[in-house]
Amino acid sequence: MKIKFPKYRIFIKQHCLPLALILLGAICYLPLSAKMTASAFPPKKGNPILEAFAPEPTPEPTPSPTPTPQPEGPPPQLLPDGTYTGVIPTGMGPLTYYNQHDSRWANYLWGGRDPLTSYGCGPTALAMVVNSFTDHSVTPIDMASWSKDHGYYSPGHGSYHNLVPEGLTLFGLRVESCQMALTPENLIGALGFDKILTLLMGPGHFTNNGHFILITGVTDNGELNIVDPQSLENTLKPWDPNLIIKEARNPCEYGGPVWAVSRYPQNNVKGN
């Protein structure tokens, strides 16, 4: 006598088939998951410029404030013809002062539209550093033209923030991203004895939006000597490091808002 199971098809569909699919999926998943581990993906291509501006860890704070370098030329001043002149002492050597309101380039239209007097803090700050500490003789006009040609000009805004680390690196200077807690001790420590600092500032005493300044030294009472490409008045007086830290634009991309700038030992630079 043959026993019939009229509902065996339904039983298989409801119970056996799902179990079989689950088992098959588990078997197939094992080799697939092994192939898709993170280590199996090709590494992302690094940006050699971005890697170059942070070649070493952030410098450890120095045990005492960096002494103020001795002057090696006339102090910065505004002349009757609307030009600025003068030299600022730094641990890297004398820094030739540029101001973006200088009559020689104030009305130069960056990118054919933005006057340096309003938008040129980035090219002006960079021009000071490159002109003073490399073999390149440049003005803010030269640096503005170069930055536009190399993609660092943002129409209607000024500089892209990577102009500082990438631009100075491309001109042969050493740039370290100071990824650290912003405290007066750490800021002075990053400055060291043979560096200057470039800072991106946010709204406050220096700007309503964004602005680049330099820190060149520390006074005996722990205040900071700065170079402001937009203000001679700001440049000639010391500043409380806590105020500088409070107004620094943080967080900031491209390793900012603080970059330590120095020279590679093998570089043939002005002043050597």
Tab-separated table of C-alpha atoms in Angstrom:
chain	number	residue	atom	x	y	z
A	1	MET	CA	0.000	0.000	0.000
A	2	LYS	CA	1.473	3.335	-1.111
A	3	ILE	CA	1.246	6.144	1.360
A	4	LYS	CA	0.587	9.524	-0.200
A	5	PHE	CA	1.586	12.877	1.239
A	6	PRO	CA	-0.581	15.307	-0.599
A	7	LYS	CA	0.921	18.296	1.256
A	8	TYR	CA	4.619	17.407	0.887
A	9	ARG	CA	5.179	20.150	-1.689
A	10	ILE	CA	3.807	22.772	0.667
A	11	PHE	CA	5.932	21.379	3.525
A	12	ILE	CA	9.114	21.643	1.421
A	13	LYS	CA	8.343	25.200	0.340
A	14	GLN	CA	7.598	26.374	3.846
A	15	HIS	CA	10.403	24.648	5.743
A	16	CYS	CA	13.090	22.927	3.724
A	17	LEU	CA	13.594	25.469	0.975
A	18	PRO	CA	14.245	28.441	3.316
A	19	LEU	CA	16.703	26.367	5.344
A	20	ALA	CA	18.529	25.356	2.203
A	21	LEU	CA	18.775	28.967	1.031
A	22	ILE	CA	20.123	30.100	4.390
A	23	LEU	CA	22.757	27.352	4.343
A	24	LEU	CA	23.770	28.160	0.779
A	25	GLY	CA	24.049	31.852	1.601
A	26	ALA	CA	26.278	31.156	4.575
A	27	ILE	CA	28.595	29.003	2.482
A	28	CYS	CA	28.867	31.637	-0.242
A	29	TYR	CA	29.393	34.467	2.240
A	30	LEU	CA	32.570	33.075	3.769
A	31	PRO	CA	34.891	33.444	0.786
A	32	LEU	CA	33.189	36.685	-0.242
A	33	SER	CA	33.727	38.314	3.151
A	34	ALA	CA	37.338	37.199	3.195
A	35	LYS	CA	37.937	38.927	-0.122
A	36	MET	CA	36.311	42.153	1.047
A	37	THR	CA	38.359	42.832	4.166
A	38	ALA	CA	39.808	46.335	4.405
A	39	SER	CA	43.338	45.085	3.869
A	40	ALA	CA	42.339	43.656	0.515
A	41	PHE	CA	41.328	47.020	-0.937
A	42	PRO	CA	44.025	48.950	-2.813
A	43	PRO	CA	45.520	51.704	-0.627
A	44	LYS	CA	44.341	55.226	-1.277
A	45	LYS	CA	46.799	57.357	-3.146
A	46	GLY	CA	48.337	59.915	-0.799
A	47	ASN	CA	48.878	63.551	-1.644
A	48	PRO	CA	52.674	64.024	-1.578
A	49	ILE	CA	52.308	67.729	-0.843
A	50	LEU	CA	50.031	67.163	2.128
A	51	GLU	CA	52.357	64.443	3.394
A	52	ALA	CA	55.342	66.745	3.025
A	53	PHE	CA	54.047	69.554	5.209
A	54	ALA	CA	53.818	67.298	8.262
A	55	PRO	CA	56.946	65.146	8.037
A	56	GLU	CA	57.426	64.810	11.790
A	57	PRO	CA	55.303	64.870	14.961
A	58	THR	CA	54.423	68.199	16.509
A	59	PRO	CA	57.446	69.627	18.349
A	60	GLU	CA	57.440	69.267	22.110
A	61	PRO	CA	56.981	72.515	24.049
A	62	THR	CA	60.211	74.274	24.906
A	63	PRO	CA	60.974	74.570	28.625
A	64	SER	CA	61.036	78.361	28.500
A	65	PRO	CA	59.668	81.081	26.200
A	66	THR	CA	61.531	81.633	22.966
A	67	PRO	CA	63.592	84.809	23.365
A	68	THR	CA	62.747	87.754	21.156
A	69	PRO	CA	65.296	87.941	18.282
A	70	GLN	CA	67.328	91.112	18.040
A	71	PRO	CA	66.406	93.619	15.304
A	72	GLU	CA	68.508	93.501	12.152
A	73	GLY	CA	67.036	96.457	10.312
A	74	PRO	CA	64.599	99.372	10.527
A	75	PRO	CA	61.209	98.527	12.058
A	76	PRO	CA	58.137	98.350	9.824
A	77	GLN	CA	56.679	101.707	8.919
A	78	LEU	CA	54.288	103.399	6.504
A	79	LEU	CA	55.954	105.908	4.213
A	80	PRO	CA	54.294	109.086	2.871
A	81	ASP	CA	53.915	107.553	-0.591
A	82	GLY	CA	51.670	104.786	0.764
A	83	THR	CA	54.295	102.060	0.709
A	84	TYR	CA	55.366	99.961	3.681
A	85	THR	CA	58.939	99.130	4.537
A	86	GLY	CA	60.930	97.593	7.352
A	87	VAL	CA	62.281	94.363	8.794
A	88	ILE	CA	61.001	92.162	11.610
A	89	PRO	CA	63.406	89.952	13.602
A	90	THR	CA	62.502	86.242	13.785
A	91	GLY	CA	64.171	82.996	14.777
A	92	MET	CA	64.603	82.228	11.063
A	93	GLY	CA	66.265	85.571	10.369
A	94	PRO	CA	65.012	89.007	9.308
A	95	LEU	CA	61.535	89.077	7.778
A	96	THR	CA	60.791	91.786	5.205
A	97	TYR	CA	57.408	93.298	6.040
A	98	TYR	CA	54.677	93.472	3.398
A	99	ASN	CA	51.235	94.961	3.877
A	100	GLN	CA	48.302	94.244	1.585
A	101	HIS	CA	47.303	97.954	1.639
A	102	ASP	CA	50.669	98.980	0.142
A	103	SER	CA	50.111	101.403	-2.750
A	104	ARG	CA	52.269	99.209	-5.019
A	105	TRP	CA	49.727	96.380	-5.049
A	106	ALA	CA	46.657	97.342	-2.999
A	107	ASN	CA	44.477	97.771	-6.111
A	108	TYR	CA	45.828	94.784	-8.001
A	109	LEU	CA	42.842	92.663	-8.989
A	110	TRP	CA	43.445	89.087	-7.958
A	111	GLY	CA	41.927	86.841	-10.582
A	112	GLY	CA	40.838	89.980	-12.423
A	113	ARG	CA	38.193	90.800	-9.796
A	114	ASP	CA	39.335	90.871	-6.123
A	115	PRO	CA	41.670	93.687	-4.930
A	116	LEU	CA	44.556	92.560	-2.763
A	117	THR	CA	43.782	95.315	-0.265
A	118	SER	CA	40.610	93.401	0.698
A	119	TYR	CA	41.348	89.768	-0.199
A	120	GLY	CA	45.125	89.468	-0.220
A	121	CYS	CA	46.182	88.391	3.282
A	122	GLY	CA	47.173	84.927	2.055
A	123	PRO	CA	49.427	85.976	-0.844
A	124	THR	CA	50.864	88.820	1.249
A	125	ALA	CA	51.740	86.571	4.198
A	126	LEU	CA	53.205	83.940	1.885
A	127	ALA	CA	55.186	86.527	-0.060
A	128	MET	CA	56.791	87.793	3.164
A	129	VAL	CA	57.942	84.306	4.146
A	130	VAL	CA	59.083	83.173	0.697
A	131	ASN	CA	60.832	86.461	-0.086
A	132	SER	CA	62.651	86.489	3.262
A	133	PHE	CA	63.658	82.839	3.698
A	134	THR	CA	64.182	81.406	0.215
A	135	ASP	CA	66.055	82.437	-2.916
A	136	HIS	CA	62.805	83.590	-4.541
A	137	SER	CA	62.269	87.353	-4.715
A	138	VAL	CA	58.506	87.794	-4.780
A	139	THR	CA	55.891	90.428	-4.039
A	140	PRO	CA	52.242	89.909	-3.066
A	141	ILE	CA	51.355	90.416	-6.750
A	142	ASP	CA	53.733	87.617	-7.755
A	143	MET	CA	52.281	85.323	-5.092
A	144	ALA	CA	48.689	86.154	-6.010
A	145	SER	CA	49.372	85.360	-9.661
A	146	TRP	CA	51.146	82.126	-8.724
A	147	SER	CA	48.379	81.023	-6.372
A	148	LYS	CA	45.722	81.603	-9.031
A	149	ASP	CA	47.689	79.596	-11.592
A	150	HIS	CA	48.043	76.712	-9.116
A	151	GLY	CA	44.455	76.547	-7.874
A	152	TYR	CA	44.724	78.312	-4.514
A	153	TYR	CA	42.562	81.332	-5.367
A	154	SER	CA	38.889	81.303	-4.361
A	155	PRO	CA	36.977	83.997	-6.311
A	156	GLY	CA	35.155	86.351	-3.998
A	157	HIS	CA	36.724	84.800	-0.894
A	158	GLY	CA	40.514	85.057	-1.171
A	159	SER	CA	42.790	82.092	-0.481
A	160	TYR	CA	41.923	78.466	-0.087
A	161	HIS	CA	43.335	77.399	3.276
A	162	ASN	CA	45.754	74.888	1.751
A	163	LEU	CA	47.679	77.798	0.211
A	164	VAL	CA	49.818	78.020	3.354
A	165	PRO	CA	50.991	74.420	3.867
A	166	GLU	CA	51.142	73.435	0.208
A	167	GLY	CA	52.366	76.771	-1.135
A	168	LEU	CA	55.246	77.132	1.312
A	169	THR	CA	56.207	73.497	0.788
A	170	LEU	CA	56.323	73.971	-2.970
A	171	PHE	CA	58.682	76.921	-2.474
A	172	GLY	CA	61.089	74.695	-0.548
A	173	LEU	CA	60.252	75.467	3.073
A	174	ARG	CA	59.435	72.958	5.753
A	175	VAL	CA	55.883	73.157	7.069
A	176	GLU	CA	54.660	71.167	10.068
A	177	SER	CA	51.017	70.841	10.945
A	178	CYS	CA	50.709	71.546	14.668
A	179	GLN	CA	47.976	69.114	15.662
A	180	MET	CA	47.913	69.851	19.371
A	181	ALA	CA	45.841	71.289	22.156
A	182	LEU	CA	45.937	75.049	21.711
A	183	THR	CA	47.458	76.352	24.921
A	184	PRO	CA	49.984	79.174	25.401
A	185	GLU	CA	52.638	76.625	26.367
A	186	ASN	CA	52.064	74.482	23.279
A	187	LEU	CA	51.926	77.480	20.984
A	188	ILE	CA	55.234	78.791	22.292
A	189	GLY	CA	56.681	75.276	22.160
A	190	ALA	CA	55.721	74.878	18.513
A	191	LEU	CA	57.381	78.201	17.743
A	192	GLY	CA	60.730	76.985	18.994
A	193	PHE	CA	63.983	78.805	18.323
A	194	ASP	CA	64.212	78.495	14.533
A	195	LYS	CA	60.622	78.680	13.350
A	196	ILE	CA	57.772	81.043	12.743
A	197	LEU	CA	54.112	80.113	12.957
A	198	THR	CA	51.380	80.783	10.422
A	199	LEU	CA	47.884	80.972	11.886
A	200	LEU	CA	44.450	81.103	10.342
A	201	MET	CA	42.312	83.420	12.453
A	202	GLY	CA	38.544	83.557	12.743
A	203	PRO	CA	36.242	86.464	13.648
A	204	GLY	CA	37.558	88.808	16.303
A	205	HIS	CA	40.280	91.427	16.521
A	206	PHE	CA	41.829	90.548	13.152
A	207	THR	CA	38.947	89.751	10.827
A	208	ASN	CA	35.222	89.308	10.443
A	209	ASN	CA	35.720	86.057	8.541
A	210	GLY	CA	39.143	84.491	7.989
A	211	HIS	CA	42.646	85.950	8.039
A	212	PHE	CA	46.263	84.722	7.997
A	213	ILE	CA	48.832	86.115	10.433
A	214	LEU	CA	52.367	85.121	11.450
A	215	ILE	CA	53.799	84.646	14.936
A	216	THR	CA	57.491	85.528	15.041
A	217	GLY	CA	58.516	85.504	18.687
A	218	VAL	CA	57.683	85.779	22.367
A	219	THR	CA	58.308	88.682	24.713
A	220	ASP	CA	59.923	88.328	28.120
A	221	ASN	CA	56.490	88.353	29.782
A	222	GLY	CA	55.068	85.638	27.514
A	223	GLU	CA	53.178	87.757	24.993
A	224	LEU	CA	53.366	87.008	21.278
A	225	ASN	CA	54.950	89.094	18.545
A	226	ILE	CA	52.828	88.806	15.439
A	227	VAL	CA	52.945	89.990	11.841
A	228	ASP	CA	49.610	91.072	10.431
A	229	PRO	CA	49.669	91.580	6.643
A	230	GLN	CA	46.615	93.810	6.963
A	231	SER	CA	47.568	95.980	9.937
A	232	LEU	CA	50.832	97.667	10.830
A	233	GLU	CA	49.281	98.692	14.156
A	234	ASN	CA	48.627	95.052	15.072
A	235	THR	CA	52.144	94.138	14.011
A	236	LEU	CA	53.843	96.681	16.253
A	237	LYS	CA	52.294	95.557	19.552
A	238	PRO	CA	52.480	92.278	21.525
A	239	TRP	CA	49.431	90.061	21.937
A	240	ASP	CA	48.055	87.878	24.703
A	241	PRO	CA	48.425	84.234	23.567
A	242	ASN	CA	45.066	83.368	25.118
A	243	LEU	CA	43.337	85.887	22.855
A	244	ILE	CA	45.176	84.505	19.812
A	245	ILE	CA	44.106	80.970	20.736
A	246	LYS	CA	40.518	82.034	21.365
A	247	GLU	CA	40.223	83.653	17.937
A	248	ALA	CA	42.137	81.024	15.941
A	249	ARG	CA	39.866	79.344	13.424
A	250	ASN	CA	39.486	75.920	14.968
A	251	PRO	CA	38.711	73.348	13.711
A	252	CYS	CA	40.423	73.982	10.409
A	253	GLU	CA	41.187	71.775	7.437
A	254	TYR	CA	44.615	71.050	5.912
A	255	GLY	CA	46.291	70.653	9.284
A	256	GLY	CA	45.437	74.143	10.550
A	257	PRO	CA	44.894	76.494	12.186
A	258	VAL	CA	48.584	76.477	13.178
A	259	TRP	CA	51.484	75.600	10.891
A	260	ALA	CA	55.135	75.787	11.980
A	261	VAL	CA	57.454	76.995	9.227
A	262	SER	CA	61.211	76.426	9.153
A	263	ARG	CA	64.029	75.826	6.709
A	264	TYR	CA	65.550	72.524	5.698
A	265	PRO	CA	69.236	72.485	6.713
A	266	GLN	CA	70.440	71.882	3.172
A	267	ASN	CA	68.520	74.830	1.734
A	268	ASN	CA	70.530	77.711	0.355
A	269	VAL	CA	68.528	80.618	1.703
A	270	LYS	CA	68.922	84.339	2.101
A	271	GLY	CA	70.951	85.410	5.068
A	272	ASN	CA	73.242	82.349	5.068
